[in-house]
Short mmCIF file of C-alpha atoms and ligand atoms in Angstrom, two decimals:
data_model
loop_
_atom_site.label_atom_id
_atom_site.label_comp_id
_atom_site.label_asym_id
_atom_site.label_seq_id
_atom_site.Cartn_x
_atom_site.Cartn_y
_atom_site.Cartn_z
CA UNK A 105 -67.75 35.02 199.62
CA UNK A 106 -70.89 34.40 201.28
CA UNK A 107 -70.79 31.89 204.09
CA UNK A 108 -72.91 29.78 206.39
CA UNK A 109 -71.36 28.17 209.70
CA UNK A 110 -72.80 25.08 210.99
CA UNK A 111 -72.17 24.78 214.75
CA UNK A 112 -71.52 21.21 215.14
CA UNK A 113 -73.13 19.75 218.76
CA UNK A 114 -71.79 15.93 217.96
CA UNK A 115 -75.01 15.03 215.48
CA UNK A 116 -74.31 12.16 213.31
CA UNK A 117 -75.77 13.62 210.24
CA UNK A 118 -73.84 17.27 210.38
CA UNK A 119 -71.91 16.80 207.09
CA UNK A 120 -74.92 15.72 205.46
CA UNK A 121 -76.09 19.40 206.71
CA UNK A 122 -72.94 20.77 204.71
CA UNK A 123 -73.38 18.91 201.72
CA UNK A 124 -77.06 19.71 201.57
CA UNK A 125 -75.71 23.78 202.08
CA UNK A 126 -73.18 22.94 199.42
CA UNK A 127 -75.55 21.51 196.79
CA UNK A 128 -77.77 24.35 197.21
CA UNK A 129 -74.40 26.52 196.13
CA UNK A 130 -73.49 28.18 199.23
CA UNK A 131 -70.27 28.08 200.80
CA UNK A 132 -70.15 26.43 204.57
CA UNK A 133 -67.67 25.57 207.23
CA UNK A 134 -68.06 23.34 210.28
CA UNK A 135 -67.15 24.85 213.41
CA UNK A 136 -67.11 23.46 216.87
CA UNK A 137 -70.02 24.09 219.24
CA UNK A 138 -68.00 26.40 221.39
CA UNK A 139 -66.37 28.71 218.94
CA UNK A 140 -66.13 32.21 220.34
CA UNK A 141 -68.62 34.49 219.19
CA UNK A 142 -65.77 37.06 218.03
CA UNK A 143 -64.54 34.29 215.45
CA UNK A 144 -67.84 33.61 214.26
CA UNK A 145 -68.28 37.49 214.01
CA UNK A 146 -64.88 37.63 211.75
CA UNK A 147 -66.37 35.47 209.42
CA UNK A 148 -69.31 37.73 208.52
CA UNK A 149 -71.67 34.84 208.03
CA UNK A 150 -74.95 34.93 206.25
CA UNK A 151 -76.71 32.57 208.47
CA UNK A 152 -75.77 30.07 211.31
CA UNK A 153 -76.97 26.42 211.74
CA UNK A 154 -76.92 24.60 214.93
CA UNK A 155 -76.55 20.63 214.22
CA UNK A 156 -78.62 18.04 216.12
CA UNK A 157 -76.59 15.89 219.04
CA UNK A 158 -77.10 13.34 221.43
CA UNK A 159 -76.98 15.21 224.77
CA UNK A 160 -79.77 17.01 226.96
CA UNK A 161 -79.65 20.48 226.67
CA UNK A 162 -80.31 20.64 230.64
CA UNK A 163 -77.69 18.41 231.48
CA UNK A 164 -74.79 20.46 232.90
CA UNK A 165 -72.23 19.03 230.80
CA UNK A 166 -74.28 19.18 227.42
CA UNK A 167 -72.65 21.26 224.52
CA UNK A 168 -73.93 24.60 224.74
CA UNK A 169 -72.92 27.64 222.68
CA UNK A 170 -71.84 31.17 223.44
CA UNK A 171 -74.93 33.09 224.72
CA UNK A 172 -74.12 35.98 222.71
CA UNK A 173 -74.73 34.44 219.36
CA UNK A 174 -78.25 35.40 219.91
CA UNK A 175 -77.20 38.98 219.94
CA UNK A 176 -75.45 39.02 216.46
CA UNK A 177 -78.30 39.94 214.22
CA UNK A 178 -77.78 37.14 211.88
CA UNK A 179 -80.30 34.28 211.63
CA UNK A 180 -80.07 30.85 213.00
CA UNK A 181 -81.87 27.66 212.22
CA UNK A 182 -81.53 24.89 215.05
CA UNK A 183 -82.13 21.08 214.18
CA UNK A 184 -83.40 18.45 216.59
CA UNK A 185 -80.67 19.35 219.86
CA UNK A 186 -80.20 22.88 218.27
CA UNK A 187 -83.78 23.46 218.23
CA UNK A 188 -84.03 22.20 222.12
CA UNK A 189 -80.62 24.38 222.66
CA UNK A 190 -81.98 27.22 220.96
CA UNK A 191 -85.49 27.11 223.09
CA UNK A 192 -83.40 26.39 226.41
CA UNK A 193 -80.77 29.18 226.07
CA UNK A 194 -83.85 31.70 224.97
CA UNK A 195 -85.64 30.69 228.20
CA UNK A 196 -88.39 28.54 227.05
CA UNK A 197 -88.81 24.71 228.25
CA UNK A 198 -87.62 21.53 227.17
CA UNK A 199 -88.60 18.35 228.59
CA UNK A 200 -87.46 14.58 228.35
CA UNK A 201 -90.44 12.47 226.81
CA UNK A 202 -91.46 9.12 228.17
CA UNK A 203 -91.13 7.67 224.54
CA UNK A 204 -88.67 8.05 221.89
CA UNK A 205 -90.11 9.66 218.61
CA UNK A 206 -88.16 7.95 216.03
CA UNK A 207 -88.75 7.11 212.29
CA UNK A 208 -90.24 8.78 209.46
CA UNK A 209 -93.29 10.92 210.81
CA UNK A 210 -96.00 13.36 209.37
CA UNK A 211 -95.33 16.60 210.55
CA UNK A 212 -98.07 19.24 210.16
CA UNK A 213 -96.47 22.33 208.91
CA UNK A 214 -97.36 26.19 208.56
CA UNK A 215 -96.49 26.70 205.07
CA UNK A 216 -97.02 30.36 205.48
CA UNK A 217 -93.72 30.18 207.37
CA UNK A 218 -90.60 31.29 204.78
CA UNK A 219 -88.79 28.39 206.10
CA UNK A 220 -91.62 25.92 204.62
CA UNK A 221 -92.37 28.02 201.48
CA UNK A 222 -93.73 25.60 198.95
CA UNK A 223 -94.27 22.73 200.82
CA UNK A 224 -97.53 20.87 201.55
CA UNK A 225 -99.54 21.06 205.03
CA UNK A 226 -98.31 17.77 205.89
CA UNK A 227 -94.82 16.43 205.35
CA UNK A 228 -93.00 13.25 206.10
CA UNK A 229 -89.86 14.05 208.12
CA UNK A 230 -87.53 12.09 209.77
CA UNK A 231 -87.78 12.42 213.84
CA UNK A 232 -85.28 11.04 216.20
CA UNK A 233 -85.41 12.29 219.59
CA UNK A 234 -86.14 11.73 223.60
CA UNK A 235 -86.49 15.34 224.53
CA UNK A 236 -88.75 17.93 223.00
CA UNK A 237 -89.99 21.46 223.27
CA UNK A 238 -92.77 21.96 226.13
CA UNK A 239 -92.85 25.84 226.02
CA UNK A 240 -91.71 28.12 223.38
CA UNK A 241 -89.50 30.99 224.19
CA UNK A 242 -90.66 34.43 224.29
CA UNK A 243 -91.21 35.78 220.52
CA UNK A 244 -91.46 32.44 219.19
CA UNK A 245 -94.85 31.17 217.41
CA UNK A 246 -95.17 27.51 216.53
CA UNK A 247 -95.02 26.56 212.62
CA UNK A 248 -94.86 22.53 213.03
CA UNK A 249 -96.56 19.92 215.09
CA UNK A 250 -97.03 15.87 215.04
CA UNK A 251 -99.41 14.00 217.07
CA UNK A 252 -96.54 13.41 219.50
CA UNK A 253 -94.65 16.48 219.56
CA UNK A 254 -96.39 19.61 220.00
CA UNK A 255 -93.78 21.82 218.78
CA UNK A 256 -92.00 20.34 215.60
CA UNK A 257 -91.12 23.82 214.38
CA UNK A 258 -90.95 26.99 215.97
CA UNK A 259 -89.88 30.69 214.53
CA UNK A 260 -89.35 34.21 215.63
CA UNK A 261 -89.44 36.39 212.74
CA UNK A 262 -88.41 39.30 214.21
CA UNK A 263 -85.00 37.95 215.02
CA UNK A 264 -85.08 35.54 212.49
CA UNK A 265 -84.49 32.69 214.71
CA UNK A 266 -85.91 28.96 213.51
CA UNK A 267 -85.83 25.75 214.91
CA UNK A 268 -87.09 22.15 213.96
CA UNK A 269 -87.38 19.05 215.47
CA UNK A 270 -86.82 16.73 212.61
CA UNK A 271 -83.72 16.51 210.43
CA UNK A 272 -84.32 18.21 207.10
CA UNK A 273 -80.44 16.86 205.94
CA UNK A 274 -81.43 13.18 205.65
CA UNK A 275 -83.42 12.06 202.32
CA UNK A 276 -85.85 10.37 204.60
CA UNK A 277 -87.14 13.70 205.34
CA UNK A 278 -89.39 14.72 202.20
CA UNK A 279 -88.31 17.99 200.82
CA UNK A 280 -85.70 18.61 203.33
CA UNK A 281 -83.45 20.14 200.83
CA UNK A 282 -86.34 22.60 200.30
CA UNK A 283 -86.32 23.72 203.83
CA UNK A 284 -82.84 23.99 203.59
CA UNK A 285 -82.97 26.20 200.62
CA UNK A 286 -85.67 28.38 202.08
CA UNK A 287 -83.45 29.15 204.98
CA UNK A 288 -80.62 30.01 202.96
CA UNK A 289 -82.51 32.30 200.17
CA UNK A 290 -85.44 33.20 201.98
CA UNK A 291 -83.94 33.94 205.44
CA UNK A 292 -80.37 34.41 205.02
CA UNK A 293 -80.74 36.11 201.63
CA UNK A 294 -77.80 34.18 199.97
CA UNK A 295 -77.49 34.47 196.32
CA UNK A 296 -75.96 31.08 195.88
CA UNK A 297 -72.74 31.55 193.93
CA UNK A 298 -70.40 28.85 195.13
CA UNK A 299 -69.48 26.02 192.91
CA UNK A 300 -67.40 23.06 193.71
CA UNK A 301 -64.38 23.55 191.96
CA UNK A 302 -62.79 20.85 189.95
CA UNK A 303 -62.02 18.47 193.15
CA UNK A 304 -59.85 15.92 191.21
CA UNK A 305 -57.36 18.32 189.75
CA UNK A 306 -57.10 20.42 192.77
CA UNK A 307 -56.12 17.14 194.71
CA UNK A 308 -53.60 15.88 191.78
CA UNK A 309 -51.79 19.10 192.18
CA UNK A 310 -51.82 19.19 196.06
CA UNK A 311 -50.72 15.63 196.03
CA UNK A 312 -48.42 16.01 193.57
CA UNK A 313 -46.80 18.96 195.66
CA UNK A 314 -46.86 16.95 198.74
CA UNK A 315 -45.29 13.53 197.60
CA UNK A 316 -42.76 14.99 195.05
CA UNK A 317 -40.68 12.38 193.86
CA UNK A 318 -41.55 10.38 196.79
CA UNK A 319 -42.96 6.87 196.36
CA UNK A 320 -46.55 5.42 197.44
CA UNK A 321 -48.63 2.11 197.71
CA UNK A 322 -52.40 2.35 197.38
CA UNK A 323 -54.38 -0.22 199.30
CA UNK A 324 -56.42 -1.03 195.87
CA UNK A 325 -59.80 -3.25 197.06
CA UNK A 326 -61.20 -2.61 193.04
CA UNK A 327 -64.04 -0.81 194.42
CA UNK A 328 -64.95 2.84 193.58
CA UNK A 329 -63.54 4.42 196.48
CA UNK A 330 -59.89 3.31 196.19
CA UNK A 331 -60.17 3.29 192.47
CA UNK A 332 -60.60 6.72 192.60
CA UNK A 333 -58.14 7.63 195.28
CA UNK A 334 -55.63 5.15 192.84
CA UNK A 335 -56.53 7.14 189.79
CA UNK A 336 -55.68 10.66 191.63
CA UNK A 337 -52.48 9.58 193.10
CA UNK A 338 -51.66 7.81 189.53
CA UNK A 339 -52.35 11.14 187.79
CA UNK A 340 -50.43 12.81 190.38
CA UNK A 341 -46.95 10.90 190.88
CA UNK A 342 -47.41 8.05 187.93
CA UNK A 343 -45.23 4.95 188.11
CA UNK A 344 -44.06 6.42 191.73
CA UNK A 345 -47.35 4.70 192.67
CA UNK A 346 -47.68 0.93 193.42
CA UNK A 347 -51.30 -0.26 193.56
CA UNK A 348 -51.55 -3.41 196.02
CA UNK A 349 -54.39 -5.44 196.09
CA UNK A 350 -54.57 -7.94 199.03
CA UNK A 351 -57.06 -11.16 198.47
CA UNK A 352 -57.82 -11.71 202.11
CA UNK A 353 -59.80 -14.96 201.32
CA UNK A 354 -62.85 -12.84 202.43
CA UNK A 355 -63.84 -12.00 198.55
CA UNK A 356 -66.85 -12.47 196.68
CA UNK A 357 -66.75 -15.40 194.12
CA UNK A 358 -64.65 -14.37 191.18
CA UNK A 359 -63.97 -11.00 192.22
CA UNK A 360 -59.99 -11.36 192.74
CA UNK A 361 -60.06 -12.47 189.24
CA UNK A 362 -62.10 -9.46 188.38
CA UNK A 363 -60.38 -7.12 189.98
CA UNK A 364 -56.68 -8.03 188.25
CA UNK A 365 -58.19 -8.15 184.79
CA UNK A 366 -59.47 -4.71 185.35
CA UNK A 367 -56.03 -3.20 186.86
CA UNK A 368 -54.00 -4.90 184.57
CA UNK A 369 -55.80 -4.40 181.36
CA UNK A 370 -57.49 -1.21 181.61
CA UNK A 371 -54.76 0.85 183.54
CA UNK A 372 -51.53 2.02 183.20
CA UNK A 373 -50.53 1.15 186.56
CA UNK A 374 -48.02 -0.80 188.97
CA UNK A 375 -50.10 -3.65 190.30
CA UNK A 376 -49.33 -6.23 192.66
CA UNK A 377 -51.97 -8.90 193.79
CA UNK A 378 -50.87 -10.67 197.36
CA UNK A 379 -52.46 -13.92 198.47
CA UNK A 380 -52.83 -13.31 201.99
CA UNK A 381 -55.96 -15.42 202.76
CA UNK A 382 -54.22 -17.85 205.08
CA UNK A 383 -52.88 -15.24 207.43
CA UNK A 384 -56.18 -13.38 207.67
CA UNK A 385 -58.12 -16.64 208.19
CA UNK A 386 -55.78 -17.75 210.81
CA UNK A 387 -56.12 -14.30 212.65
CA UNK A 388 -59.95 -14.55 212.47
CA UNK A 389 -60.17 -18.02 213.64
CA UNK A 390 -62.68 -18.13 216.28
CA UNK A 391 -63.35 -14.66 216.37
CA UNK A 392 -67.31 -13.47 216.61
CA UNK A 393 -67.54 -10.17 217.69
CA UNK A 394 -67.96 -7.73 214.82
CA UNK A 395 -65.69 -5.03 216.29
CA UNK A 396 -62.68 -7.24 216.89
CA UNK A 397 -63.13 -8.72 213.26
CA UNK A 398 -63.08 -5.34 212.21
CA UNK A 399 -59.74 -4.23 214.05
CA UNK A 400 -58.06 -7.52 213.29
CA UNK A 401 -58.52 -7.01 209.51
CA UNK A 402 -57.87 -3.36 209.59
CA UNK A 403 -54.66 -4.21 211.46
CA UNK A 404 -53.74 -7.29 209.31
CA UNK A 405 -54.25 -5.05 206.16
CA UNK A 406 -51.58 -2.59 207.41
CA UNK A 407 -49.06 -5.24 208.24
CA UNK A 408 -49.64 -6.44 204.59
CA UNK A 409 -48.91 -2.84 203.26
CA UNK A 410 -45.72 -2.33 205.31
CA UNK A 411 -44.22 -5.78 204.53
CA UNK A 412 -44.91 -5.22 200.44
CA UNK A 413 -43.81 -1.83 200.70
CA UNK A 414 -40.25 -2.75 202.33
CA UNK A 415 -40.11 -5.17 199.56
CA UNK A 416 -40.47 -2.28 197.11
CA UNK A 417 -37.77 -0.24 198.58
CA UNK A 418 -38.35 2.75 200.44
CA UNK A 419 -42.09 3.63 200.64
CA UNK A 420 -43.18 6.88 202.42
CA UNK A 421 -46.95 7.11 201.77
CA UNK A 422 -49.91 4.72 202.24
CA UNK A 423 -52.77 5.79 200.10
CA UNK A 424 -56.42 4.81 201.09
CA UNK A 425 -59.76 5.39 199.78
CA UNK A 426 -61.52 6.20 202.89
CA UNK A 427 -64.66 8.38 202.47
CA UNK A 428 -66.54 10.46 204.76
CA UNK A 429 -69.14 7.61 205.80
CA UNK A 430 -66.10 5.41 207.11
CA UNK A 431 -64.75 8.60 209.18
CA UNK A 432 -68.30 9.35 210.80
CA UNK A 433 -69.40 5.92 211.59
CA UNK A 434 -66.43 4.92 213.00
CA UNK A 435 -67.04 7.75 215.63
CA UNK A 436 -63.81 9.65 214.91
CA UNK A 437 -63.90 13.28 215.95
CA UNK A 438 -67.51 13.98 215.80
CA UNK A 439 -70.45 11.68 216.61
CA UNK A 440 -70.89 8.46 218.24
CA UNK A 441 -69.24 5.19 216.97
CA UNK A 442 -71.52 2.97 214.87
CA UNK A 443 -68.78 0.72 213.63
CA UNK A 444 -65.19 0.84 212.86
CA UNK A 445 -64.65 0.75 209.50
CA UNK A 446 -61.44 -0.90 208.84
CA UNK A 447 -59.53 1.74 207.35
CA UNK A 448 -60.27 4.43 210.00
CA UNK A 449 -61.59 2.82 213.47
CA UNK A 450 -59.99 -0.59 212.50
CA UNK A 451 -56.39 1.00 211.99
CA UNK A 452 -53.64 0.01 214.52
CA UNK A 453 -51.90 2.77 216.88
CA UNK A 454 -48.72 2.35 215.20
CA UNK A 455 -48.00 2.44 211.27
CA UNK A 456 -45.03 2.09 209.71
CA UNK A 457 -45.37 4.89 206.89
CA UNK A 458 -44.44 8.66 207.19
CA UNK A 459 -48.27 9.37 206.48
CA UNK A 460 -51.39 7.78 205.16
CA UNK A 461 -52.95 9.88 202.42
CA UNK A 462 -56.79 10.02 201.85
CA UNK A 463 -57.88 12.35 198.95
CA UNK A 464 -61.54 11.26 199.11
CA UNK A 465 -61.96 11.77 203.15
CA UNK A 466 -64.32 14.72 203.08
CA UNK A 467 -66.63 13.31 200.39
CA UNK A 468 -69.79 11.02 200.34
CA UNK A 469 -70.25 8.36 198.12
CA UNK A 470 -72.28 9.88 195.46
CA UNK A 471 -69.58 12.57 195.16
CA UNK A 472 -66.81 9.93 194.76
CA UNK A 473 -68.53 8.84 191.75
CA UNK A 474 -68.72 12.12 190.19
CA UNK A 475 -65.04 12.84 190.58
CA UNK A 476 -64.21 9.16 189.16
CA UNK A 477 -66.32 10.23 186.11
CA UNK A 478 -64.35 13.54 185.77
CA UNK A 479 -61.39 11.35 185.88
CA UNK A 480 -62.41 9.24 183.12
CA UNK A 481 -62.74 5.98 184.70
CA UNK A 482 -65.00 3.65 183.03
CA UNK A 483 -68.52 3.75 184.39
CA UNK A 484 -68.82 0.27 184.90
CA UNK A 485 -66.21 0.60 187.80
CA UNK A 486 -67.67 4.10 189.03
CA UNK A 487 -71.02 2.71 189.50
CA UNK A 488 -70.07 -0.73 190.88
CA UNK A 489 -71.85 -1.28 194.26
CA UNK A 490 -69.59 -0.71 197.32
CA UNK A 491 -68.30 -3.92 198.84
CA UNK A 492 -66.54 -3.22 202.15
CA UNK A 493 -62.99 -3.68 203.14
CA UNK A 494 -63.78 -6.46 205.80
CA UNK A 495 -65.31 -8.24 202.72
CA UNK A 496 -67.49 -11.34 203.74
CA UNK A 497 -65.92 -11.13 207.32
CA UNK A 498 -68.83 -8.98 208.00
CA UNK A 499 -71.28 -10.80 206.35
CA UNK A 500 -70.74 -14.18 207.91
CA UNK A 501 -72.27 -13.32 211.07
CA UNK A 502 -70.26 -14.82 214.37
CA UNK A 503 -66.98 -16.96 213.69
CA UNK A 504 -65.84 -17.42 210.28
CA UNK A 505 -64.88 -20.59 208.80
CA UNK A 506 -63.97 -21.64 205.22
CA UNK A 507 -67.06 -23.70 205.12
CA UNK A 508 -69.36 -20.88 205.98
CA UNK A 509 -67.31 -18.61 203.40
CA UNK A 510 -68.01 -20.93 200.56
CA UNK A 511 -72.03 -21.08 201.47
CA UNK A 512 -72.00 -17.34 201.51
CA UNK A 513 -70.21 -16.88 198.13
CA UNK A 514 -72.22 -19.04 196.25
CA UNK A 515 -75.63 -17.89 197.63
CA UNK A 516 -74.29 -14.17 197.10
CA UNK A 517 -73.44 -14.90 193.62
CA UNK A 518 -77.04 -16.30 193.00
CA UNK A 519 -78.51 -13.18 193.91
CA UNK A 520 -76.54 -11.09 192.22
CA UNK A 521 -76.88 -12.93 189.05
CA UNK A 522 -80.65 -12.69 189.64
CA UNK A 523 -80.69 -9.03 190.11
CA UNK A 524 -78.41 -8.35 186.94
CA UNK A 525 -80.76 -10.83 184.70
CA UNK A 526 -83.89 -8.60 185.74
CA UNK A 527 -82.05 -5.14 185.40
CA UNK A 528 -82.36 -4.38 188.78
CA UNK A 529 -78.90 -3.73 189.25
CA UNK A 530 -79.64 -0.29 187.99
CA UNK A 531 -82.05 0.82 190.79
CA UNK A 532 -80.34 -0.76 193.79
CA UNK A 533 -77.50 1.05 195.21
CA UNK A 534 -76.26 -2.10 197.08
CA UNK A 535 -77.51 -5.69 197.46
CA UNK A 536 -75.81 -8.74 198.74
CA UNK A 537 -76.10 -11.92 201.05
CA UNK A 538 -75.66 -12.57 204.40
CA UNK A 539 -74.86 -16.15 206.40
CA UNK A 540 -76.86 -15.56 209.40
CA UNK A 541 -75.52 -17.64 212.54
CA UNK A 542 -78.92 -19.17 212.46
CA UNK A 543 -79.62 -23.03 212.02
CA UNK A 544 -83.48 -24.27 211.56
CA UNK A 545 -85.28 -27.25 210.84
CA UNK A 546 -86.39 -27.55 206.94
CA UNK A 547 -87.36 -30.77 205.27
CA UNK A 548 -86.21 -31.58 201.56
CA UNK A 549 -87.10 -34.61 199.84
CA UNK A 550 -89.15 -36.19 202.62
CA UNK A 551 -85.96 -35.72 204.78
CA UNK A 552 -85.58 -33.50 207.61
CA UNK A 553 -82.98 -30.87 207.56
CA UNK A 554 -81.15 -28.50 209.92
CA UNK A 555 -79.21 -25.94 208.24
CA UNK A 556 -78.27 -22.28 207.55
CA UNK A 557 -80.55 -19.44 207.22
CA UNK A 558 -79.29 -16.98 204.40
CA UNK A 559 -80.96 -13.42 204.48
CA UNK A 560 -80.85 -11.10 201.47
CA UNK A 561 -80.18 -7.38 201.61
CA UNK A 562 -80.94 -4.69 199.33
CA UNK A 563 -81.08 -0.83 199.77
CA UNK A 564 -81.72 2.27 197.75
CA UNK A 565 -79.59 5.27 198.68
CA UNK A 566 -77.27 8.00 197.58
CA UNK A 567 -75.05 8.88 200.59
CA UNK A 568 -75.28 5.50 202.29
CA UNK A 569 -75.54 7.53 205.73
CA UNK A 570 -79.19 6.37 205.40
CA UNK A 571 -80.88 3.59 203.22
CA UNK A 572 -84.18 2.58 202.44
CA UNK A 573 -84.62 -1.25 201.99
CA UNK A 574 -85.76 -1.95 198.44
CA UNK A 575 -89.14 -3.47 197.37
CA UNK A 576 -87.89 -6.22 195.08
CA UNK A 577 -90.74 -7.84 193.21
CA UNK A 578 -91.47 -11.18 194.73
CA UNK A 579 -91.25 -13.39 191.98
CA UNK A 580 -87.52 -12.20 191.78
CA UNK A 581 -87.08 -13.11 195.29
CA UNK A 582 -88.83 -16.25 194.88
CA UNK A 583 -86.44 -17.09 192.04
CA UNK A 584 -83.57 -16.51 194.27
CA UNK A 585 -84.91 -18.08 197.22
CA UNK A 586 -85.59 -21.38 195.16
CA UNK A 587 -82.29 -21.15 193.63
CA UNK A 588 -80.18 -20.70 196.44
CA UNK A 589 -81.98 -23.65 198.49
CA UNK A 590 -81.61 -25.89 195.66
CA UNK A 591 -78.29 -24.72 194.64
CA UNK A 592 -76.35 -24.19 197.77
CA UNK A 593 -75.93 -27.11 199.91
CA UNK A 594 -76.46 -26.19 203.80
CA UNK A 595 -78.87 -23.75 203.13
CA UNK A 596 -82.79 -24.80 203.73
CA UNK A 597 -84.16 -21.02 204.50
CA UNK A 598 -84.12 -17.57 202.93
CA UNK A 599 -85.33 -14.66 204.28
CA UNK A 600 -85.28 -10.80 203.21
CA UNK A 601 -84.40 -7.85 205.53
CA UNK A 602 -87.18 -5.46 205.56
CA UNK A 603 -85.44 -2.72 207.62
CA UNK A 604 -83.79 0.66 206.75
CA UNK A 605 -80.91 2.74 207.91
CA UNK A 606 -81.56 3.82 210.33
CA UNK A 607 -82.48 2.20 212.74
CA UNK A 608 -80.47 -0.66 211.37
CA UNK A 609 -77.13 -0.38 209.20
CA UNK A 610 -76.51 -1.47 206.03
CA UNK A 611 -73.94 -4.51 206.81
CA UNK A 612 -75.17 -6.79 209.49
CA UNK A 613 -71.86 -6.61 211.27
P1 XMP B 990 -73.18 0.50 207.25
O1 XMP B 990 -73.28 -1.08 207.43
O2 XMP B 990 -72.71 1.28 208.32
O3 XMP B 990 -72.37 0.71 205.69
O4 XMP B 990 -74.35 0.92 207.13
C1 XMP B 990 -72.56 2.02 205.22
C2 XMP B 990 -71.65 1.32 203.71
O5 XMP B 990 -70.37 1.55 204.18
C3 XMP B 990 -69.73 0.18 203.67
N1 XMP B 990 -69.34 -0.05 204.82
C4 XMP B 990 -67.51 -0.34 204.96
N2 XMP B 990 -66.61 0.03 203.82
N3 XMP B 990 -64.89 -0.76 205.12
C5 XMP B 990 -65.22 -0.17 204.19
O6 XMP B 990 -64.58 0.03 203.21
C6 XMP B 990 -65.80 -1.03 206.19
O7 XMP B 990 -65.31 -1.26 207.08
C7 XMP B 990 -67.07 -1.09 205.99
N4 XMP B 990 -68.02 -1.10 206.70
C8 XMP B 990 -69.06 -0.79 206.20
C9 XMP B 990 -71.15 -0.68 203.69
O8 XMP B 990 -70.95 -1.97 202.99
C10 XMP B 990 -71.94 0.67 203.04
O9 XMP B 990 -71.84 0.41 201.88
#
């Protein structure tokens, strides 16, 4: 089977690179940057991709690959740090810039290069770098540049070495997938025969084998990830699975009732709802640090599942709907820690289960949805907008009180209702209200008010690793704002968040 090796230099987006390669029907594996060259050779790859990464190549301890990799005669594409590393190791020059180049930048490209075949002369690309290539190594020529970066792309066609300073793997780069496809097909001569086998069926039989007659509880939130995970385990072990839905008091308006309705009426599973509002809110009382909130919630979830598991008899396995972005952004294994997703970085050290099973741990949201559809889950559930495990705790900025939660629930309900009324829910991938910790002066009915500011957030995204703020029509925003200020006590101002991810994240905490 033809294969591409992705060498991991701790970039935030390296799983996305793998995703894109697989989307082009080429199998790929991610290996650590220091994989010995003999091991790479054994795999006989058609090409190698160096990922980006946060380090600087000229520092002593920065990650570097085996030099002999450049003697294998295999095409190499270096992305961002990967391009800088290629430059440095092949005796070009890399320097530190005074100013970081960040965001969607117009990159001029030489589309006679095989890498840029079929692209326009100017292409919007996501740049995110401090270091830059000052001098190309021998044998290389320039194939891309911007007003701030004189070498945004380079090639050595004799050796099939290519470097790009921008990130083709993210949606913010126009035609990024074309560039990756060009590398795979035009430069590595891949034929694209790999197809993702039926993931759901494979997981079902693997889990059936692993759990056998054992029992499992599934942490169900009613969102797509945990529902798909539950469906896989349910098909594998039937009634030996019990789904536990914890109402931690941080849910949206009517959410607990809706989830209960779906799982008791539409599914044939053991379902238990636990009212844990008081214990979660007590633990969170007075806590305003986002990471601390996440860790408290992650731990408390596990304690509730352990206690409930014990009541059910001997339970060996806890099933979670963890997906790949939760893993990456929690900074486990690769990448820098952005925030501890409650089910990964937020987990306590000791967990009283034999094992935690996470069938979706390597998948992105859109892949999870595909599996959900394959398994026959209702579309309304599969295409539900995501709701994070820590719930409204990370949407009430600062410390959490019952009163603040109530304000947020009402404002969020109005926003969601208006989005549904205008049918924008089909276009937006995630939309919600945030209760900022900011009070400001207003005037209502000739009276001075001093009340909270609600922020509205809406994004379009396919993978939730990057996202673009949504251009909701002004009249819809106006209606939402008017309704919130009129209908929700203690709110006198509504603002709209117009930042994409990066540089912001989707949730505020
Ligand atoms: P951010 O805020 O990191 O969010 O851009 C990316 C996606 O992940 C969701 N999210 C979480 N989901 N547990 C979850 O189950 C968490 O701790 C968590 N934090 C963020 C977020 O809603 C968005 O869809």
